[in-house]
């Protein structure tokens, strides 16, 4: 199980980078794990049934699926169970082999588990290397953004994600009043409390400092053109994407720190 965790955890972390939505990432990862794990194992087991005469094809499928941690786990558990059964009927002190096996649990040949452990260790090493490389590049990218913004402040240049050619829009009076209301209020006084909510994508602000306070049984909607940040705002409120800065509360539960409790409240 430790070898499986060593390979499977970084693999799932790498898969999360392929999707922007946590729910989509979880669904696709679960489908892949079931397909390559339980379903792949059953297919190989069926192909190894003698009357079907598909043993060679089954070995070929096994040689491909062994690169997936969930299949390596299923195959390893099967080998451990089979070797235990062989030990119960064979006396290896008298014979060197029984049912084509020499009695060594860690032999490379099935039902030994050395092959499974080796592949899991190699896969874990590869996945960890890729994951650390990606995280290191992200740190470098964040440092570049920080230095660029600091450079802009020092030399009065345009910050990253802001176009100086775009004139600043004057906020409506009701928007200004809502901001003042939020600043003077507390999250526990409202069902939904949003304070200076910001979402950035690659240094560009998609959601720019939204302030909103709603009482229970009140309805609201977001109006704006394409790319105004409507979907990003709702994704942050439902936990589908992370908040870049600011705070949001649902029934006095902070989304940043208590997302599980927020989901229970939303349901």
PDB file of C-alpha atoms in Angstrom:
ATOM      1  CA  UNK A   1       0.000   0.000   0.000  1.00  0.00           C
ATOM      2  CA  UNK A   2       2.903   2.367   0.665  1.00  0.00           C
ATOM      3  CA  UNK A   3       4.269   1.711  -2.820  1.00  0.00           C
ATOM      4  CA  UNK A   4       0.810   2.336  -4.275  1.00  0.00           C
ATOM      5  CA  UNK A   5       0.462   5.626  -2.378  1.00  0.00           C
ATOM      6  CA  UNK A   6       3.973   6.633  -3.495  1.00  0.00           C
ATOM      7  CA  UNK A   7       2.882   6.320  -7.154  1.00  0.00           C
ATOM      8  CA  UNK A   8      -0.837   7.194  -7.072  1.00  0.00           C
ATOM      9  CA  UNK A   9      -0.812  10.449  -5.056  1.00  0.00           C
ATOM     10  CA  UNK A  10       1.556  12.406  -7.355  1.00  0.00           C
ATOM     11  CA  UNK A  11      -0.236  10.948 -10.383  1.00  0.00           C
ATOM     12  CA  UNK A  12      -3.562  12.402  -9.174  1.00  0.00           C
ATOM     13  CA  UNK A  13      -1.859  15.714  -8.424  1.00  0.00           C
ATOM     14  CA  UNK A  14      -0.527  15.850 -11.977  1.00  0.00           C
ATOM     15  CA  UNK A  15      -3.964  15.069 -13.396  1.00  0.00           C
ATOM     16  CA  UNK A  16      -5.465  17.997 -11.492  1.00  0.00           C
ATOM     17  CA  UNK A  17      -3.436  20.384 -13.679  1.00  0.00           C
ATOM     18  CA  UNK A  18      -5.315  19.164 -16.771  1.00  0.00           C
ATOM     19  CA  UNK A  19      -8.655  20.582 -15.598  1.00  0.00           C
ATOM     20  CA  UNK A  20      -9.798  23.960 -14.314  1.00  0.00           C
ATOM     21  CA  UNK A  21     -12.812  22.638 -12.379  1.00  0.00           C
ATOM     22  CA  UNK A  22     -12.277  20.431  -9.283  1.00  0.00           C
ATOM     23  CA  UNK A  23     -15.491  18.485  -9.949  1.00  0.00           C
ATOM     24  CA  UNK A  24     -14.439  17.705 -13.525  1.00  0.00           C
ATOM     25  CA  UNK A  25     -10.962  16.722 -12.376  1.00  0.00           C
ATOM     26  CA  UNK A  26     -12.372  14.366  -9.729  1.00  0.00           C
ATOM     27  CA  UNK A  27     -14.798  12.739 -12.181  1.00  0.00           C
ATOM     28  CA  UNK A  28     -12.211  12.171 -14.924  1.00  0.00           C
ATOM     29  CA  UNK A  29      -9.606  10.891 -12.466  1.00  0.00           C
ATOM     30  CA  UNK A  30     -12.123   8.463 -10.950  1.00  0.00           C
ATOM     31  CA  UNK A  31     -13.087   7.159 -14.395  1.00  0.00           C
ATOM     32  CA  UNK A  32      -9.424   6.639 -15.318  1.00  0.00           C
ATOM     33  CA  UNK A  33      -8.686   4.829 -12.058  1.00  0.00           C
ATOM     34  CA  UNK A  34     -11.691   2.518 -12.416  1.00  0.00           C
ATOM     35  CA  UNK A  35     -10.938   1.795 -16.080  1.00  0.00           C
ATOM     36  CA  UNK A  36      -7.234   1.082 -15.627  1.00  0.00           C
ATOM     37  CA  UNK A  37      -7.649  -0.533 -12.226  1.00  0.00           C
ATOM     38  CA  UNK A  38     -10.656  -2.762 -11.576  1.00  0.00           C
ATOM     39  CA  UNK A  39     -11.898  -3.022 -15.173  1.00  0.00           C
ATOM     40  CA  UNK A  40      -8.427  -3.636 -16.600  1.00  0.00           C
ATOM     41  CA  UNK A  41      -7.740  -6.273 -13.958  1.00  0.00           C
ATOM     42  CA  UNK A  42     -11.008  -8.086 -14.725  1.00  0.00           C
ATOM     43  CA  UNK A  43     -10.272  -8.029 -18.458  1.00  0.00           C
ATOM     44  CA  UNK A  44      -6.852  -9.629 -17.905  1.00  0.00           C
ATOM     45  CA  UNK A  45      -8.337 -12.231 -15.546  1.00  0.00           C
ATOM     46  CA  UNK A  46     -10.999 -13.167 -18.099  1.00  0.00           C
ATOM     47  CA  UNK A  47      -8.443 -13.408 -20.910  1.00  0.00           C
ATOM     48  CA  UNK A  48      -6.350 -15.808 -18.786  1.00  0.00           C
ATOM     49  CA  UNK A  49      -9.193 -18.342 -18.556  1.00  0.00           C
ATOM     50  CA  UNK A  50      -7.788 -21.470 -20.339  1.00  0.00           C
ATOM     51  CA  UNK A  51     -10.823 -22.297 -22.565  1.00  0.00           C
ATOM     52  CA  UNK A  52     -10.619 -18.834 -24.180  1.00  0.00           C
ATOM     53  CA  UNK A  53      -7.033 -19.413 -25.400  1.00  0.00           C
ATOM     54  CA  UNK A  54      -6.224 -15.708 -24.911  1.00  0.00           C
ATOM     55  CA  UNK A  55      -3.383 -16.033 -22.414  1.00  0.00           C
ATOM     56  CA  UNK A  56      -0.779 -14.372 -24.670  1.00  0.00           C
ATOM     57  CA  UNK A  57      -3.125 -11.475 -25.422  1.00  0.00           C
ATOM     58  CA  UNK A  58      -3.803 -11.163 -21.709  1.00  0.00           C
ATOM     59  CA  UNK A  59      -0.077 -10.967 -20.997  1.00  0.00           C
ATOM     60  CA  UNK A  60       0.239  -8.201 -23.598  1.00  0.00           C
ATOM     61  CA  UNK A  61      -2.577  -6.211 -21.978  1.00  0.00           C
ATOM     62  CA  UNK A  62      -0.973  -6.805 -18.578  1.00  0.00           C
ATOM     63  CA  UNK A  63       2.360  -5.432 -19.827  1.00  0.00           C
ATOM     64  CA  UNK A  64       0.639  -2.129 -20.732  1.00  0.00           C
ATOM     65  CA  UNK A  65      -1.640  -1.795 -17.711  1.00  0.00           C
ATOM     66  CA  UNK A  66       1.185  -2.390 -15.235  1.00  0.00           C
ATOM     67  CA  UNK A  67       2.197   1.248 -15.842  1.00  0.00           C
ATOM     68  CA  UNK A  68      -0.963   2.369 -14.009  1.00  0.00           C
ATOM     69  CA  UNK A  69      -0.730   2.279 -10.185  1.00  0.00           C
ATOM     70  CA  UNK A  70      -4.282   1.018  -9.628  1.00  0.00           C
ATOM     71  CA  UNK A  71      -3.761  -1.983 -11.891  1.00  0.00           C
ATOM     72  CA  UNK A  72      -0.397  -2.729 -10.279  1.00  0.00           C
ATOM     73  CA  UNK A  73      -2.164  -2.720  -6.893  1.00  0.00           C
ATOM     74  CA  UNK A  74      -4.948  -5.066  -8.044  1.00  0.00           C
ATOM     75  CA  UNK A  75      -2.466  -7.396  -9.711  1.00  0.00           C
ATOM     76  CA  UNK A  76      -0.232  -7.419  -6.640  1.00  0.00           C
ATOM     77  CA  UNK A  77      -3.108  -8.288  -4.294  1.00  0.00           C
ATOM     78  CA  UNK A  78      -4.123 -11.119  -6.633  1.00  0.00           C
ATOM     79  CA  UNK A  79      -0.552 -12.459  -6.634  1.00  0.00           C
ATOM     80  CA  UNK A  80      -0.329 -12.349  -2.831  1.00  0.00           C
ATOM     81  CA  UNK A  81      -3.605 -14.258  -2.495  1.00  0.00           C
ATOM     82  CA  UNK A  82      -2.561 -16.836  -5.108  1.00  0.00           C
ATOM     83  CA  UNK A  83       0.866 -17.383  -3.532  1.00  0.00           C
ATOM     84  CA  UNK A  84      -0.779 -17.893  -0.137  1.00  0.00           C
ATOM     85  CA  UNK A  85      -3.038 -20.563  -1.626  1.00  0.00           C
ATOM     86  CA  UNK A  86      -0.054 -22.257  -3.283  1.00  0.00           C
ATOM     87  CA  UNK A  87       1.793 -22.318   0.044  1.00  0.00           C
ATOM     88  CA  UNK A  88      -1.196 -24.013   1.659  1.00  0.00           C
ATOM     89  CA  UNK A  89      -1.096 -26.974  -0.760  1.00  0.00           C
ATOM     90  CA  UNK A  90       2.617 -27.213  -1.649  1.00  0.00           C
ATOM     91  CA  UNK A  91       5.615 -28.284   0.401  1.00  0.00           C
ATOM     92  CA  UNK A  92       8.576 -26.274  -0.894  1.00  0.00           C
ATOM     93  CA  UNK A  93      10.966 -28.131   1.406  1.00  0.00           C
ATOM     94  CA  UNK A  94      10.486 -31.146  -0.846  1.00  0.00           C
ATOM     95  CA  UNK A  95      10.013 -29.558  -4.278  1.00  0.00           C
ATOM     96  CA  UNK A  96      11.658 -26.450  -5.746  1.00  0.00           C
ATOM     97  CA  UNK A  97       8.631 -25.439  -7.824  1.00  0.00           C
ATOM     98  CA  UNK A  98       4.900 -25.854  -7.472  1.00  0.00           C
ATOM     99  CA  UNK A  99       2.363 -24.626 -10.026  1.00  0.00           C
ATOM    100  CA  UNK A 100       5.292 -23.005 -11.852  1.00  0.00           C
ATOM    101  CA  UNK A 101       6.337 -20.951  -8.808  1.00  0.00           C
ATOM    102  CA  UNK A 102       9.456 -21.285  -6.638  1.00  0.00           C
ATOM    103  CA  UNK A 103       7.828 -20.081  -3.412  1.00  0.00           C
ATOM    104  CA  UNK A 104       9.548 -16.677  -3.289  1.00  0.00           C
ATOM    105  CA  UNK A 105       7.044 -13.882  -2.612  1.00  0.00           C
ATOM    106  CA  UNK A 106       9.427 -11.326  -4.089  1.00  0.00           C
ATOM    107  CA  UNK A 107      10.242 -13.152  -7.308  1.00  0.00           C
ATOM    108  CA  UNK A 108       9.807 -11.257 -10.581  1.00  0.00           C
ATOM    109  CA  UNK A 109       7.732 -14.040 -12.086  1.00  0.00           C
ATOM    110  CA  UNK A 110       4.032 -14.173 -11.167  1.00  0.00           C
ATOM    111  CA  UNK A 111       2.717 -14.709  -8.516  1.00  0.00           C
ATOM    112  CA  UNK A 112       5.674 -12.840  -7.028  1.00  0.00           C
ATOM    113  CA  UNK A 113       5.171  -9.137  -6.327  1.00  0.00           C
ATOM    114  CA  UNK A 114       8.664  -7.841  -7.122  1.00  0.00           C
ATOM    115  CA  UNK A 115       7.530  -6.701 -10.582  1.00  0.00           C
ATOM    116  CA  UNK A 116       4.593  -4.741  -9.141  1.00  0.00           C
ATOM    117  CA  UNK A 117       6.706  -3.068  -6.457  1.00  0.00           C
ATOM    118  CA  UNK A 118       9.411  -2.123  -8.964  1.00  0.00           C
ATOM    119  CA  UNK A 119       6.964  -0.518 -11.385  1.00  0.00           C
ATOM    120  CA  UNK A 120       5.202   1.355  -8.578  1.00  0.00           C
ATOM    121  CA  UNK A 121       8.520   2.701  -7.303  1.00  0.00           C
ATOM    122  CA  UNK A 122       9.615   3.832 -10.796  1.00  0.00           C
ATOM    123  CA  UNK A 123       6.221   5.410 -11.529  1.00  0.00           C
ATOM    124  CA  UNK A 124       6.274   7.251  -8.211  1.00  0.00           C
ATOM    125  CA  UNK A 125       9.778   8.540  -8.913  1.00  0.00           C
ATOM    126  CA  UNK A 126       8.748   9.809 -12.368  1.00  0.00           C
ATOM    127  CA  UNK A 127       5.504  11.395 -11.125  1.00  0.00           C
ATOM    128  CA  UNK A 128       7.210  13.091  -8.176  1.00  0.00           C
ATOM    129  CA  UNK A 129       9.903  14.485 -10.471  1.00  0.00           C
ATOM    130  CA  UNK A 130       7.311  15.905 -12.873  1.00  0.00           C
ATOM    131  CA  UNK A 131       5.219  17.332 -10.031  1.00  0.00           C
ATOM    132  CA  UNK A 132       8.175  19.040  -8.358  1.00  0.00           C
ATOM    133  CA  UNK A 133       9.294  20.430 -11.724  1.00  0.00           C
ATOM    134  CA  UNK A 134       5.864  21.951 -12.353  1.00  0.00           C
ATOM    135  CA  UNK A 135       5.669  23.412  -8.851  1.00  0.00           C
ATOM    136  CA  UNK A 136       9.171  24.864  -9.198  1.00  0.00           C
ATOM    137  CA  UNK A 137       8.217  26.508 -12.500  1.00  0.00           C
ATOM    138  CA  UNK A 138       5.083  27.950 -10.851  1.00  0.00           C
ATOM    139  CA  UNK A 139       7.218  29.463  -8.097  1.00  0.00           C
ATOM    140  CA  UNK A 140       9.511  31.015 -10.698  1.00  0.00           C
ATOM    141  CA  UNK A 141       6.490  32.387 -12.567  1.00  0.00           C
ATOM    142  CA  UNK A 142       5.050  33.922  -9.385  1.00  0.00           C
ATOM    143  CA  UNK A 143       8.405  35.504  -8.632  1.00  0.00           C
ATOM    144  CA  UNK A 144       8.479  37.012 -12.121  1.00  0.00           C
ATOM    145  CA  UNK A 145       4.987  38.462 -11.619  1.00  0.00           C
ATOM    146  CA  UNK A 146       6.024  39.891  -8.246  1.00  0.00           C
ATOM    147  CA  UNK A 147       9.163  41.497  -9.661  1.00  0.00           C
ATOM    148  CA  UNK A 148       7.211  42.935 -12.608  1.00  0.00           C
ATOM    149  CA  UNK A 149       4.593  44.475 -10.323  1.00  0.00           C
ATOM    150  CA  UNK A 150       7.291  45.835  -8.021  1.00  0.00           C
ATOM    151  CA  UNK A 151       9.106  47.301 -11.014  1.00  0.00           C
ATOM    152  CA  UNK A 152       5.873  48.939 -12.161  1.00  0.00           C
ATOM    153  CA  UNK A 153       5.283  50.540  -8.756  1.00  0.00           C
ATOM    154  CA  UNK A 154       8.831  51.889  -8.538  1.00  0.00           C
ATOM    155  CA  UNK A 155       8.852  53.379 -12.028  1.00  0.00           C
ATOM    156  CA  UNK A 156       5.118  54.239 -12.193  1.00  0.00           C
ATOM    157  CA  UNK A 157       4.517  51.781 -14.984  1.00  0.00           C
ATOM    158  CA  UNK A 158       1.308  49.901 -15.746  1.00  0.00           C
ATOM    159  CA  UNK A 159       0.985  46.847 -13.459  1.00  0.00           C
ATOM    160  CA  UNK A 160       0.640  43.364 -14.879  1.00  0.00           C
ATOM    161  CA  UNK A 161      -2.874  42.683 -16.129  1.00  0.00           C
ATOM    162  CA  UNK A 162      -3.865  46.363 -16.427  1.00  0.00           C
ATOM    163  CA  UNK A 163      -3.963  48.317 -19.652  1.00  0.00           C
ATOM    164  CA  UNK A 164      -3.217  52.012 -19.245  1.00  0.00           C
ATOM    165  CA  UNK A 165      -4.980  52.746 -22.519  1.00  0.00           C
ATOM    166  CA  UNK A 166      -8.265  51.689 -20.926  1.00  0.00           C
ATOM    167  CA  UNK A 167      -9.813  54.609 -19.023  1.00  0.00           C
ATOM    168  CA  UNK A 168     -10.946  54.043 -15.458  1.00  0.00           C
ATOM    169  CA  UNK A 169     -14.706  53.711 -15.222  1.00  0.00           C
ATOM    170  CA  UNK A 170     -16.546  55.805 -12.660  1.00  0.00           C
ATOM    171  CA  UNK A 171     -18.493  53.528 -10.327  1.00  0.00           C
ATOM    172  CA  UNK A 172     -22.231  53.980 -10.013  1.00  0.00           C
ATOM    173  CA  UNK A 173     -23.559  55.462  -6.804  1.00  0.00           C
ATOM    174  CA  UNK A 174     -25.280  52.220  -5.786  1.00  0.00           C
ATOM    175  CA  UNK A 175     -22.005  50.329  -6.230  1.00  0.00           C
ATOM    176  CA  UNK A 176     -20.214  52.827  -4.013  1.00  0.00           C
ATOM    177  CA  UNK A 177     -22.956  52.580  -1.385  1.00  0.00           C
ATOM    178  CA  UNK A 178     -22.704  48.774  -1.442  1.00  0.00           C
ATOM    179  CA  UNK A 179     -18.948  48.972  -0.874  1.00  0.00           C
ATOM    180  CA  UNK A 180     -19.459  51.314   2.073  1.00  0.00           C
ATOM    181  CA  UNK A 181     -22.123  48.991   3.495  1.00  0.00           C
ATOM    182  CA  UNK A 182     -19.837  45.966   3.236  1.00  0.00           C
ATOM    183  CA  UNK A 183     -16.920  47.793   4.853  1.00  0.00           C
ATOM    184  CA  UNK A 184     -19.090  48.777   7.838  1.00  0.00           C
ATOM    185  CA  UNK A 185     -20.813  45.388   8.221  1.00  0.00           C
ATOM    186  CA  UNK A 186     -19.882  41.992   9.617  1.00  0.00           C
ATOM    187  CA  UNK A 187     -20.211  38.612   7.843  1.00  0.00           C
ATOM    188  CA  UNK A 188     -22.487  37.184  10.552  1.00  0.00           C
ATOM    189  CA  UNK A 189     -25.135  39.795   9.737  1.00  0.00           C
ATOM    190  CA  UNK A 190     -25.743  38.486   6.196  1.00  0.00           C
ATOM    191  CA  UNK A 191     -26.425  35.213   4.377  1.00  0.00           C
ATOM    192  CA  UNK A 192     -23.894  36.104   1.660  1.00  0.00           C
ATOM    193  CA  UNK A 193     -21.054  38.493   2.410  1.00  0.00           C
ATOM    194  CA  UNK A 194     -18.449  39.318  -0.261  1.00  0.00           C
ATOM    195  CA  UNK A 195     -15.619  41.709   0.528  1.00  0.00           C
ATOM    196  CA  UNK A 196     -13.212  42.885  -2.205  1.00  0.00           C
ATOM    197  CA  UNK A 197     -13.369  39.571  -4.102  1.00  0.00           C
ATOM    198  CA  UNK A 198     -10.647  39.259  -6.763  1.00  0.00           C
ATOM    199  CA  UNK A 199      -9.775  36.525  -9.263  1.00  0.00           C
ATOM    200  CA  UNK A 200      -6.630  36.623 -11.395  1.00  0.00           C
ATOM    201  CA  UNK A 201      -5.760  34.425 -14.358  1.00  0.00           C
ATOM    202  CA  UNK A 202      -2.101  34.631 -15.432  1.00  0.00           C
ATOM    203  CA  UNK A 203      -1.769  38.035 -13.814  1.00  0.00           C
ATOM    204  CA  UNK A 204      -4.944  39.445 -15.411  1.00  0.00           C
ATOM    205  CA  UNK A 205      -7.834  40.359 -13.120  1.00  0.00           C
ATOM    206  CA  UNK A 206     -11.031  38.681 -14.279  1.00  0.00           C
ATOM    207  CA  UNK A 207     -12.932  39.736 -11.150  1.00  0.00           C
ATOM    208  CA  UNK A 208     -11.974  43.123  -9.717  1.00  0.00           C
ATOM    209  CA  UNK A 209     -12.907  43.804  -6.117  1.00  0.00           C
ATOM    210  CA  UNK A 210     -16.577  42.816  -5.859  1.00  0.00           C
ATOM    211  CA  UNK A 211     -18.413  43.853  -2.677  1.00  0.00           C
ATOM    212  CA  UNK A 212     -21.844  42.467  -1.891  1.00  0.00           C
ATOM    213  CA  UNK A 213     -24.001  41.820   1.177  1.00  0.00           C
ATOM    214  CA  UNK A 214     -27.265  39.854   0.924  1.00  0.00           C
ATOM    215  CA  UNK A 215     -29.798  38.962   3.565  1.00  0.00           C
ATOM    216  CA  UNK A 216     -31.561  35.626   3.774  1.00  0.00           C
ATOM    217  CA  UNK A 217     -34.230  34.973   1.088  1.00  0.00           C
ATOM    218  CA  UNK A 218     -32.851  37.706  -1.172  1.00  0.00           C
ATOM    219  CA  UNK A 219     -32.075  36.945  -4.822  1.00  0.00           C
ATOM    220  CA  UNK A 220     -29.274  38.408  -6.919  1.00  0.00           C
ATOM    221  CA  UNK A 221     -27.734  38.110 -10.351  1.00  0.00           C
ATOM    222  CA  UNK A 222     -24.647  39.319 -12.184  1.00  0.00           C
ATOM    223  CA  UNK A 223     -24.967  41.472 -15.289  1.00  0.00           C
ATOM    224  CA  UNK A 224     -22.082  42.068 -17.663  1.00  0.00           C
ATOM    225  CA  UNK A 225     -20.584  41.395 -21.066  1.00  0.00           C
ATOM    226  CA  UNK A 226     -18.587  38.301 -21.996  1.00  0.00           C
ATOM    227  CA  UNK A 227     -15.412  38.096 -19.958  1.00  0.00           C
ATOM    228  CA  UNK A 228     -16.699  40.395 -17.236  1.00  0.00           C
ATOM    229  CA  UNK A 229     -16.104  37.746 -14.564  1.00  0.00           C
ATOM    230  CA  UNK A 230     -19.648  36.513 -13.893  1.00  0.00           C
ATOM    231  CA  UNK A 231     -18.841  32.804 -14.154  1.00  0.00           C
ATOM    232  CA  UNK A 232     -15.588  33.230 -12.241  1.00  0.00           C
ATOM    233  CA  UNK A 233     -17.470  34.893  -9.381  1.00  0.00           C
ATOM    234  CA  UNK A 234     -19.953  32.033  -9.049  1.00  0.00           C
ATOM    235  CA  UNK A 235     -17.144  29.475  -9.343  1.00  0.00           C
ATOM    236  CA  UNK A 236     -15.365  31.105  -6.421  1.00  0.00           C
ATOM    237  CA  UNK A 237     -18.564  31.103  -4.353  1.00  0.00           C
ATOM    238  CA  UNK A 238     -19.147  27.387  -5.027  1.00  0.00           C
ATOM    239  CA  UNK A 239     -15.516  26.364  -4.552  1.00  0.00           C
ATOM    240  CA  UNK A 240     -14.888  25.355  -8.165  1.00  0.00           C
ATOM    241  CA  UNK A 241     -11.950  27.758  -8.360  1.00  0.00           C
ATOM    242  CA  UNK A 242      -9.696  29.390  -5.789  1.00  0.00           C
ATOM    243  CA  UNK A 243     -10.037  32.988  -4.626  1.00  0.00           C
ATOM    244  CA  UNK A 244      -7.028  35.148  -5.523  1.00  0.00           C
ATOM    245  CA  UNK A 245      -7.690  37.762  -2.824  1.00  0.00           C
ATOM    246  CA  UNK A 246     -10.521  39.109  -0.733  1.00  0.00           C
ATOM    247  CA  UNK A 247     -13.033  37.204   1.366  1.00  0.00           C
ATOM    248  CA  UNK A 248     -16.422  35.621   0.830  1.00  0.00           C
ATOM    249  CA  UNK A 249     -18.770  34.161   3.444  1.00  0.00           C
ATOM    250  CA  UNK A 250     -21.835  31.941   3.082  1.00  0.00           C
ATOM    251  CA  UNK A 251     -23.925  31.946   6.268  1.00  0.00           C
ATOM    252  CA  UNK A 252     -20.891  33.241   8.200  1.00  0.00           C
ATOM    253  CA  UNK A 253     -18.669  30.415   6.878  1.00  0.00           C
ATOM    254  CA  UNK A 254     -15.505  31.580   5.129  1.00  0.00           C
ATOM    255  CA  UNK A 255     -15.073  29.967   1.709  1.00  0.00           C
ATOM    256  CA  UNK A 256     -11.275  29.999   1.926  1.00  0.00           C
ATOM    257  CA  UNK A 257     -11.082  27.946   5.123  1.00  0.00           C
ATOM    258  CA  UNK A 258     -14.445  26.150   5.480  1.00  0.00           C
ATOM    259  CA  UNK A 259     -15.405  25.082   1.960  1.00  0.00           C
ATOM    260  CA  UNK A 260     -16.774  21.707   3.085  1.00  0.00           C
ATOM    261  CA  UNK A 261     -19.172  23.410   5.523  1.00  0.00           C
ATOM    262  CA  UNK A 262     -20.148  25.891   2.791  1.00  0.00           C
ATOM    263  CA  UNK A 263     -21.021  23.032   0.408  1.00  0.00           C
ATOM    264  CA  UNK A 264     -23.238  21.476   3.079  1.00  0.00           C
ATOM    265  CA  UNK A 265     -24.985  24.837   3.484  1.00  0.00           C
ATOM    266  CA  UNK A 266     -25.445  25.248  -0.272  1.00  0.00           C
ATOM    267  CA  UNK A 267     -26.972  21.776  -0.573  1.00  0.00           C
TER     268      UNK A 267
END
